[in-house]
Coordinates of C-alpha atoms (C1' of nucleotides) in Angstrom, one line a residue:
Chain A
X1 CA -74.1 -32.9 -19.6
X2 CA -73.3 -29.3 -19.0
X3 CA -70.7 -27.7 -21.2
X4 CA -67.3 -26.7 -20.1
X5 CA -67.2 -23.4 -22.0
X6 CA -64.0 -24.0 -23.8
X7 CA -62.7 -21.4 -26.3
X8 CA -59.3 -21.2 -28.0
X9 CA -58.6 -18.1 -25.9
X10 CA -59.2 -19.8 -22.6
X11 CA -57.2 -22.9 -23.7
X12 CA -54.2 -20.8 -24.8
X13 CA -54.4 -18.8 -21.5
X14 CA -54.5 -22.0 -19.4
X15 CA -51.7 -23.5 -21.5
X16 CA -49.6 -20.4 -20.7
X17 CA -50.3 -20.9 -17.0
X18 CA -49.4 -24.6 -17.3
X19 CA -46.2 -23.6 -19.1
X20 CA -45.2 -21.3 -16.3
X21 CA -46.0 -23.8 -13.6
X22 CA -44.6 -27.0 -15.1
X23 CA -42.3 -25.9 -17.9
X24 CA -43.1 -25.4 -21.5
X25 CA -42.3 -28.9 -22.5
X26 CA -45.0 -30.1 -20.1
X27 CA -47.6 -28.3 -22.1
X28 CA -49.7 -31.2 -23.6
X29 CA -53.2 -31.5 -24.7
X30 CA -53.7 -34.2 -22.1
X31 CA -52.6 -32.0 -19.3
X32 CA -54.8 -29.2 -20.6
X33 CA -57.8 -31.5 -20.9
X34 CA -57.3 -32.6 -17.3
X35 CA -57.2 -29.0 -16.2
X36 CA -60.6 -28.4 -17.7
X37 CA -61.9 -31.9 -16.7
X38 CA -62.7 -32.7 -20.3
X39 CA -61.7 -35.3 -22.8
X40 CA -58.7 -34.7 -24.9
X41 CA -60.6 -35.1 -28.2
X42 CA -62.8 -32.1 -27.2
X43 CA -59.9 -29.7 -27.5
X44 CA -59.6 -30.4 -31.2
X45 CA -62.7 -28.3 -31.8
X46 CA -60.7 -25.3 -30.7
X47 CA -57.2 -26.2 -31.6
X48 CA -55.8 -27.6 -34.8
X49 CA -53.3 -29.8 -32.9
X50 CA -50.8 -29.5 -30.1
X51 CA -48.4 -27.4 -32.1
X52 CA -51.3 -24.9 -32.6
X53 CA -51.5 -24.6 -28.8
X54 CA -47.8 -24.0 -28.5
X55 CA -47.9 -21.4 -31.2
X56 CA -50.8 -19.7 -29.5
X57 CA -48.9 -19.5 -26.2
X58 CA -45.9 -18.0 -28.1
X59 CA -48.1 -15.3 -29.7
X60 CA -49.7 -14.5 -26.4
X61 CA -46.3 -14.1 -24.8
X62 CA -45.0 -11.9 -27.5
X63 CA -48.1 -9.7 -27.1
X64 CA -47.7 -9.4 -23.4
X65 CA -44.1 -8.7 -23.7
X66 CA -44.6 -6.0 -26.3
X67 CA -47.4 -4.4 -24.2
X68 CA -45.2 -4.2 -21.2
X69 CA -42.3 -2.9 -23.2
X70 CA -44.5 -0.2 -24.7
X71 CA -45.6 0.9 -21.2
X72 CA -42.0 0.9 -19.9
X73 CA -40.8 3.0 -22.8
X74 CA -43.5 5.7 -22.5
X75 CA -41.8 9.0 -21.6
X76 CA -38.3 7.6 -21.4
X77 CA -35.3 8.0 -23.5
X78 CA -31.5 7.3 -23.6
X79 CA -30.2 5.1 -20.9
X80 CA -33.4 5.3 -19.0
X81 CA -35.3 3.8 -21.9
X82 CA -32.6 1.1 -22.5
X83 CA -32.7 0.0 -18.8
X84 CA -36.5 0.0 -18.6
X85 CA -36.8 -2.0 -21.8
X86 CA -34.2 -4.5 -20.7
X87 CA -35.8 -5.0 -17.3
X88 CA -39.1 -5.7 -18.9
X89 CA -37.5 -8.5 -20.8
X90 CA -35.8 -9.9 -17.8
X91 CA -38.6 -9.5 -15.4
X92 CA -41.1 -11.1 -17.8
X93 CA -38.8 -14.1 -18.2
X94 CA -38.5 -14.6 -14.5
X95 CA -42.2 -14.2 -13.8
X96 CA -43.2 -16.3 -16.7
X97 CA -40.5 -18.7 -17.6
X98 CA -42.8 -21.0 -19.6
X99 CA -44.3 -18.2 -21.6
X100 CA -40.8 -16.8 -22.2
X101 CA -39.7 -20.2 -23.5
X102 CA -42.7 -20.2 -25.8
X103 CA -41.8 -16.7 -27.1
X104 CA -38.5 -18.2 -28.3
X105 CA -40.3 -20.8 -30.4
X106 CA -39.4 -20.7 -34.0
X107 CA -42.5 -19.5 -35.8
X108 CA -43.0 -19.9 -39.5
X109 CA -42.2 -16.6 -41.3
X110 CA -45.8 -15.4 -42.0
X111 CA -46.9 -16.1 -38.4
X112 CA -43.8 -14.3 -37.2
X113 CA -44.5 -11.3 -39.4
X114 CA -48.0 -11.0 -38.0
X115 CA -46.9 -11.4 -34.4
X116 CA -46.0 -8.8 -31.8
X117 CA -42.4 -9.6 -32.5
X118 CA -42.6 -6.8 -35.1
X119 CA -43.6 -4.3 -32.5
X120 CA -40.7 -5.4 -30.4
X121 CA -38.2 -4.8 -33.2
X122 CA -39.7 -1.3 -33.7
X123 CA -39.3 -0.5 -30.0
X124 CA -35.7 -1.6 -29.9
X125 CA -35.0 0.7 -32.8
X126 CA -36.8 3.5 -31.0
X127 CA -34.5 3.2 -28.1
X128 CA -31.6 3.7 -30.4
X129 CA -32.9 7.1 -31.4
X130 CA -31.5 8.3 -28.1
X131 CA -28.1 7.5 -29.4
X132 CA -26.2 8.7 -32.4
X133 CA -26.4 5.8 -34.7
X134 CA -27.2 5.7 -38.4
X135 CA -27.8 2.8 -40.7
X136 CA -26.4 0.2 -41.0
X137 CA -24.9 0.5 -37.5
X138 CA -28.4 1.0 -36.0
X139 CA -29.3 -2.5 -37.3
X140 CA -26.2 -4.0 -36.0
X141 CA -26.9 -2.5 -32.6
X142 CA -30.5 -3.7 -32.6
X143 CA -29.3 -7.2 -33.2
X144 CA -26.7 -6.9 -30.6
X145 CA -29.2 -5.7 -28.0
X146 CA -31.5 -8.5 -28.8
X147 CA -28.7 -11.0 -28.4
X148 CA -27.5 -9.6 -25.1
X149 CA -31.0 -9.5 -23.6
X150 CA -32.1 -12.9 -24.8
X151 CA -28.7 -14.4 -24.1
X152 CA -28.5 -13.0 -20.6
X153 CA -32.0 -13.9 -19.6
X154 CA -31.7 -17.4 -21.1
X155 CA -28.4 -18.2 -19.3
X156 CA -29.7 -16.7 -16.1
X157 CA -32.9 -18.7 -16.3
X158 CA -31.0 -21.9 -16.9
X159 CA -29.0 -21.3 -13.7
X160 CA -25.8 -20.2 -15.3
X161 CA -25.1 -17.3 -12.9
X162 CA -26.5 -18.7 -9.7
X163 CA -24.3 -19.8 -6.8
X164 CA -21.4 -17.6 -7.8
X165 CA -20.2 -14.2 -6.9
X166 CA -20.9 -11.5 -7.7
X167 CA -24.6 -11.9 -7.9
X168 CA -26.6 -11.7 -11.1
X169 CA -28.3 -8.5 -10.1
X170 CA -25.1 -6.6 -10.1
X171 CA -23.8 -8.1 -13.3
X172 CA -27.1 -7.2 -15.0
X173 CA -26.7 -3.6 -13.9
X174 CA -23.1 -3.4 -15.1
X175 CA -24.0 -5.0 -18.4
X176 CA -26.6 -2.3 -18.9
X177 CA -23.9 0.4 -18.1
X178 CA -21.6 -1.3 -20.6
X179 CA -24.2 -1.3 -23.3
X180 CA -25.0 2.3 -22.7
X181 CA -21.4 3.2 -22.9
X182 CA -21.0 1.1 -26.0
X183 CA -23.9 2.8 -27.8
X184 CA -22.7 6.2 -26.9
X185 CA -19.4 5.3 -28.4
X186 CA -20.1 2.8 -31.2
X187 CA -16.8 2.0 -33.0
X188 CA -16.6 3.2 -36.6
X189 CA -15.8 0.6 -39.2
Chain B
X1 CA -29.1 -63.8 -33.8
X2 CA -26.0 -61.8 -34.2
X3 CA -25.5 -58.8 -31.9
X4 CA -25.7 -55.3 -33.0
X5 CA -22.8 -54.1 -30.9
X6 CA -24.5 -51.3 -29.1
X7 CA -22.6 -49.2 -26.5
X8 CA -23.6 -46.1 -24.7
X9 CA -20.9 -44.2 -26.7
X10 CA -22.2 -45.3 -30.0
X11 CA -25.8 -44.6 -29.1
X12 CA -25.0 -41.1 -27.9
X13 CA -23.0 -40.4 -31.0
X14 CA -25.8 -41.6 -33.2
X15 CA -28.2 -39.6 -31.2
X16 CA -26.1 -36.5 -31.8
X17 CA -26.2 -37.2 -35.6
X18 CA -29.9 -37.6 -35.4
X19 CA -30.3 -34.3 -33.5
X20 CA -28.3 -32.5 -36.2
X21 CA -30.3 -34.1 -39.0
X22 CA -33.8 -34.0 -37.6
X23 CA -33.7 -31.5 -34.7
X24 CA -33.0 -32.1 -31.1
X25 CA -36.7 -32.7 -30.2
X26 CA -36.8 -35.5 -32.7
X27 CA -34.2 -37.5 -30.7
X28 CA -36.2 -40.4 -29.4
X29 CA -35.3 -43.9 -28.3
X30 CA -37.6 -45.2 -31.0
X31 CA -35.8 -43.3 -33.7
X32 CA -32.5 -44.5 -32.4
X33 CA -33.6 -48.1 -32.3
X34 CA -34.7 -47.9 -35.9
X35 CA -31.3 -46.5 -36.8
X36 CA -29.6 -49.6 -35.3
X37 CA -32.4 -51.9 -36.5
X38 CA -32.9 -53.1 -32.9
X39 CA -35.9 -53.1 -30.5
X40 CA -36.4 -50.1 -28.3
X41 CA -36.2 -52.1 -25.1
X42 CA -32.6 -53.1 -26.0
X43 CA -31.4 -49.6 -25.6
X44 CA -32.3 -49.7 -21.9
X45 CA -29.3 -51.9 -21.3
X46 CA -27.1 -48.9 -22.3
X47 CA -29.2 -45.9 -21.3
X48 CA -31.1 -45.2 -18.2
X49 CA -33.9 -43.6 -20.1
X50 CA -34.5 -41.1 -22.8
X51 CA -33.4 -38.2 -20.7
X52 CA -30.1 -40.0 -20.2
X53 CA -29.6 -40.0 -23.9
X54 CA -30.3 -36.3 -24.2
X55 CA -27.9 -35.5 -21.4
X56 CA -25.3 -37.7 -23.0
X57 CA -25.6 -35.7 -26.2
X58 CA -25.4 -32.4 -24.3
X59 CA -22.2 -33.6 -22.6
X60 CA -20.7 -34.7 -25.9
X61 CA -21.5 -31.3 -27.5
X62 CA -19.9 -29.4 -24.6
X63 CA -16.8 -31.5 -24.9
X64 CA -16.5 -31.0 -28.7
X65 CA -17.2 -27.3 -28.3
X66 CA -14.5 -26.9 -25.6
X67 CA -12.0 -28.9 -27.7
X68 CA -12.5 -26.7 -30.6
X69 CA -12.3 -23.6 -28.5
X70 CA -9.0 -24.8 -26.9
X71 CA -7.6 -25.3 -30.4
X72 CA -8.7 -21.9 -31.6
X73 CA -7.3 -20.1 -28.6
X74 CA -3.8 -21.6 -28.9
X75 CA -1.3 -18.9 -29.7
X76 CA -3.8 -16.1 -29.9
X77 CA -4.6 -13.2 -27.6
X78 CA -6.5 -10.0 -27.5
X79 CA -9.1 -9.4 -30.2
X80 CA -7.7 -12.3 -32.2
X81 CA -8.5 -14.6 -29.4
X82 CA -11.9 -13.1 -28.9
X83 CA -12.8 -13.5 -32.5
X84 CA -11.5 -17.0 -32.8
X85 CA -13.4 -18.1 -29.7
X86 CA -16.6 -16.5 -30.8
X87 CA -16.4 -18.0 -34.3
X88 CA -15.9 -21.5 -32.8
X89 CA -19.2 -21.0 -31.0
X90 CA -21.1 -19.7 -34.0
X91 CA -19.6 -22.2 -36.5
X92 CA -20.3 -25.1 -34.2
X93 CA -23.9 -24.1 -33.8
X94 CA -24.4 -23.8 -37.5
X95 CA -22.6 -27.1 -38.3
X96 CA -24.4 -28.9 -35.5
X97 CA -27.6 -27.2 -34.6
X98 CA -29.0 -30.3 -32.9
X99 CA -25.9 -30.8 -30.7
X100 CA -25.9 -27.0 -30.0
X101 CA -29.5 -27.2 -28.8
X102 CA -28.5 -30.1 -26.6
X103 CA -25.6 -28.1 -25.1
X104 CA -28.2 -25.6 -23.9
X105 CA -30.0 -28.2 -22.0
X106 CA -30.4 -27.5 -18.3
X107 CA -28.2 -30.0 -16.5
X108 CA -28.5 -30.7 -12.9
X109 CA -25.8 -28.9 -10.9
X110 CA -23.4 -31.8 -10.3
X111 CA -23.6 -33.0 -13.9
X112 CA -22.9 -29.4 -15.0
X113 CA -20.0 -29.1 -12.7
X114 CA -18.4 -32.2 -14.1
X115 CA -19.0 -31.2 -17.7
X116 CA -16.8 -29.4 -20.2
X117 CA -18.8 -26.3 -19.4
X118 CA -16.3 -25.6 -16.8
X119 CA -13.4 -25.6 -19.3
X120 CA -15.4 -23.2 -21.3
X121 CA -15.8 -20.8 -18.5
X122 CA -12.0 -20.9 -17.9
X123 CA -11.3 -20.2 -21.5
X124 CA -13.6 -17.2 -21.6
X125 CA -11.7 -15.9 -18.6
X126 CA -8.4 -16.5 -20.3
X127 CA -9.5 -14.3 -23.2
X128 CA -10.1 -11.5 -20.9
X129 CA -6.5 -11.6 -19.7
X130 CA -5.7 -9.7 -22.9
X131 CA -7.8 -6.9 -21.6
X132 CA -7.3 -4.8 -18.5
X133 CA -10.1 -6.0 -16.3
X134 CA -9.9 -7.0 -12.6
X135 CA -12.5 -8.6 -10.5
X136 CA -15.4 -8.3 -10.2
X137 CA -15.5 -6.6 -13.7
X138 CA -13.9 -9.7 -15.2
X139 CA -16.8 -11.8 -14.1
X140 CA -19.3 -9.3 -15.4
X141 CA -17.5 -9.3 -18.7
X142 CA -17.4 -13.2 -18.8
X143 CA -21.1 -13.2 -18.3
X144 CA -21.7 -10.6 -20.9
X145 CA -19.6 -12.4 -23.5
X146 CA -21.5 -15.6 -22.8
X147 CA -24.8 -13.8 -23.2
X148 CA -23.9 -12.2 -26.5
X149 CA -22.4 -15.3 -28.1
X150 CA -25.3 -17.5 -27.0
X151 CA -27.9 -14.9 -27.7
X152 CA -26.6 -14.1 -31.1
X153 CA -26.2 -17.7 -32.2
X154 CA -29.5 -18.6 -30.9
X155 CA -31.4 -15.8 -32.6
X156 CA -29.5 -16.3 -35.8
X157 CA -30.3 -20.0 -35.8
X158 CA -34.0 -19.4 -35.2
X159 CA -34.0 -17.3 -38.3
X160 CA -34.1 -13.9 -36.6
X161 CA -31.6 -12.2 -38.8
X162 CA -32.3 -13.8 -42.2
X163 CA -34.1 -12.1 -45.0
X164 CA -33.0 -8.6 -43.9
X165 CA -30.2 -6.2 -44.6
X166 CA -27.4 -6.0 -43.7
X167 CA -26.6 -9.6 -43.7
X168 CA -25.8 -11.5 -40.5
X169 CA -22.2 -12.0 -41.5
X170 CA -21.5 -8.3 -41.3
X171 CA -23.4 -7.7 -38.1
X172 CA -21.4 -10.5 -36.5
X173 CA -18.2 -8.9 -37.4
X174 CA -19.3 -5.5 -36.2
X175 CA -20.6 -7.0 -32.9
X176 CA -17.1 -8.5 -32.3
X177 CA -15.6 -5.1 -33.1
X178 CA -18.0 -3.5 -30.6
X179 CA -17.2 -6.1 -27.9
X180 CA -13.5 -5.6 -28.4
X181 CA -13.9 -1.8 -28.1
X182 CA -16.1 -2.3 -25.0
X183 CA -13.6 -4.6 -23.3
X184 CA -10.7 -2.2 -24.0
X185 CA -12.8 0.6 -22.5
X186 CA -14.9 -1.1 -19.8
X187 CA -16.9 1.6 -18.0
X188 CA -15.9 2.1 -14.3
X189 CA -18.7 1.9 -11.8
Chain C
dT1 C1' -92.6 -20.8 -28.1
dG2 C1' -91.1 -24.2 -31.1
dC3 C1' -87.9 -26.0 -34.3
dG4 C1' -84.0 -26.6 -37.2
dA5 C1' -79.2 -25.7 -37.6
dT6 C1' -75.1 -25.4 -35.3
dC7 C1' -71.9 -26.2 -31.9
dC8 C1' -69.7 -28.6 -28.1
dC9 C1' -68.1 -32.4 -26.1
dC10 C1' -68.4 -37.3 -26.2
dT11 C1' -66.9 -42.4 -27.3
dA12 C1' -64.0 -45.3 -30.0
dA13 C1' -59.9 -46.5 -32.2
dA14 C1' -55.3 -46.2 -34.4
dT15 C1' -50.6 -44.8 -33.9
dG16 C1' -46.3 -43.8 -31.6
dC17 C1' -43.0 -43.1 -27.6
dT18 C1' -41.5 -44.6 -22.9
dT19 C1' -40.6 -47.8 -19.5
dT20 C1' -40.4 -52.2 -16.8
dA21 C1' -40.2 -57.3 -16.3
dG22 C1' -38.5 -61.4 -17.5
dG23 C1' -36.2 -64.8 -20.9
dC24 C1' -33.0 -67.0 -24.1
dA25 C1' -28.8 -67.1 -26.6
dA26 C1' -24.3 -65.4 -27.7
dA27 C1' -19.9 -64.0 -25.9
dT28 C1' -16.5 -64.3 -22.3
dG29 C1' -13.5 -66.3 -18.8
dC30 C1' -11.6 -70.0 -16.3
Chain D
dG1 C1' -16.3 -77.3 -22.1
dC2 C1' -18.9 -75.1 -18.8
dA3 C1' -20.7 -71.3 -15.9
dT4 C1' -21.3 -66.5 -15.9
dT5 C1' -22.2 -62.4 -17.8
dT6 C1' -24.0 -59.6 -21.3
dG7 C1' -26.9 -58.2 -25.1
dC8 C1' -31.0 -58.2 -27.3
dC9 C1' -35.5 -60.2 -27.3
dT10 C1' -40.9 -60.6 -26.3
dA11 C1' -44.6 -58.9 -23.8
dA12 C1' -47.3 -55.6 -21.7
dA13 C1' -48.8 -51.3 -19.5
dG14 C1' -49.1 -46.3 -19.5
dC15 C1' -49.6 -42.0 -21.7
dA16 C1' -49.8 -38.4 -25.7
dT17 C1' -51.6 -37.3 -30.3
dT18 C1' -54.9 -37.4 -33.8
dT19 C1' -59.1 -38.6 -36.6
dA20 C1' -64.0 -40.1 -37.3
dG21 C1' -68.4 -40.0 -36.2
dG22 C1' -72.5 -39.3 -32.8
dG23 C1' -75.7 -37.1 -29.6
dG24 C1' -77.3 -33.6 -26.7
dA25 C1' -77.1 -28.6 -25.6
dT26 C1' -77.7 -24.1 -27.3
dC27 C1' -79.0 -20.4 -30.5
dG28 C1' -81.3 -18.0 -34.3
dC29 C1' -85.4 -17.2 -36.2
dA30 C1' -90.1 -17.7 -37.4

DNA sequence: TGCGATCCCCTAAATGCTTTAGGCAAATGC
DNA sequence: GCATTTGCCTAAAGCATTTAGGGGATCGCA
């Protein structure tokens, strides 16, 4: 009996592919075992349980997203940076809907603190350096940007904006214009 | 053997309570049967399958949300209406996290078209009558509001804003100020 | 090269959720 | 009071999760 060469890394990566292809809720150890032509119990040498797999996919997605965002932000500032950052988010979600769903998984606090989610928050704050905001408004703005990006992508992905005029592409562009205008003119308390 | 008095209505309602108490992903026919002290197979006389239950909970949540929103909007306009509407959304999600999660379920197009989601969209548009927006900007704004509300509530619920200053309450209030300012001053193309 | 230790994947089995098929008894209507 | 309908049942199959324990492959080291 030759070995299949399973590792946690390979399993998580394959799980991420499975999520993108079939949906995050279709990610099961059984499906994963089938993909490697291996018995389900064998996976338990590499994963604590099925939740462990899902968490792994979430962490992978957060890493990938943060890497892309860092690339996109390099050398940009102001509205340019805002747009590039937002597009990374949206494009990633559309290319990898399963991974994106995983990234929205609720992680326990210490796992979250050790995840690339932290890098993400720092980058969002970096974007705001191009605008004239001081604390606590900067934090309010960080939260609002997160909400808009996540909310938009999530609604778009679930089909909320399809089959209606104007198309989502245009709205997205106008929403970014609006956010830029808002940040340049953030209302005082 | 006396009958338990099951109906689709009662099952869906109990399913919604279960969702709020234990989380939407804990809503199973088995758990529901336990709650009614009945065998699982008996539920199939009232529900097509477990997806049918989940859809039912989603539709219930959309109805309740739309009812609350309609109440909140009565007699209000402008920023008042915006704030009341947004708070309905946020409060509902915090009171009924399971139902709220259900409301975010992807429904098939015809079910969605027949749902209270439609009323919701109409109400969002009604709020914008207090601002000076014409098509297609009105549609862009509707989508943006939906994104912010859903995104904020969703991030807040998953713990994104807890354990950090300033508290979420204040950010929420400032985000509504910001949206109001933005709508009063929507950037031209 | 040989050998012991470790690792990888296996079989087996328990538990739980979903779904279908078919049956009996309670409620309903005439 | 009887036939029909309805509501809940038993039974069984399928699939996912998880644990326990075993044997063969592989690796480190003498």
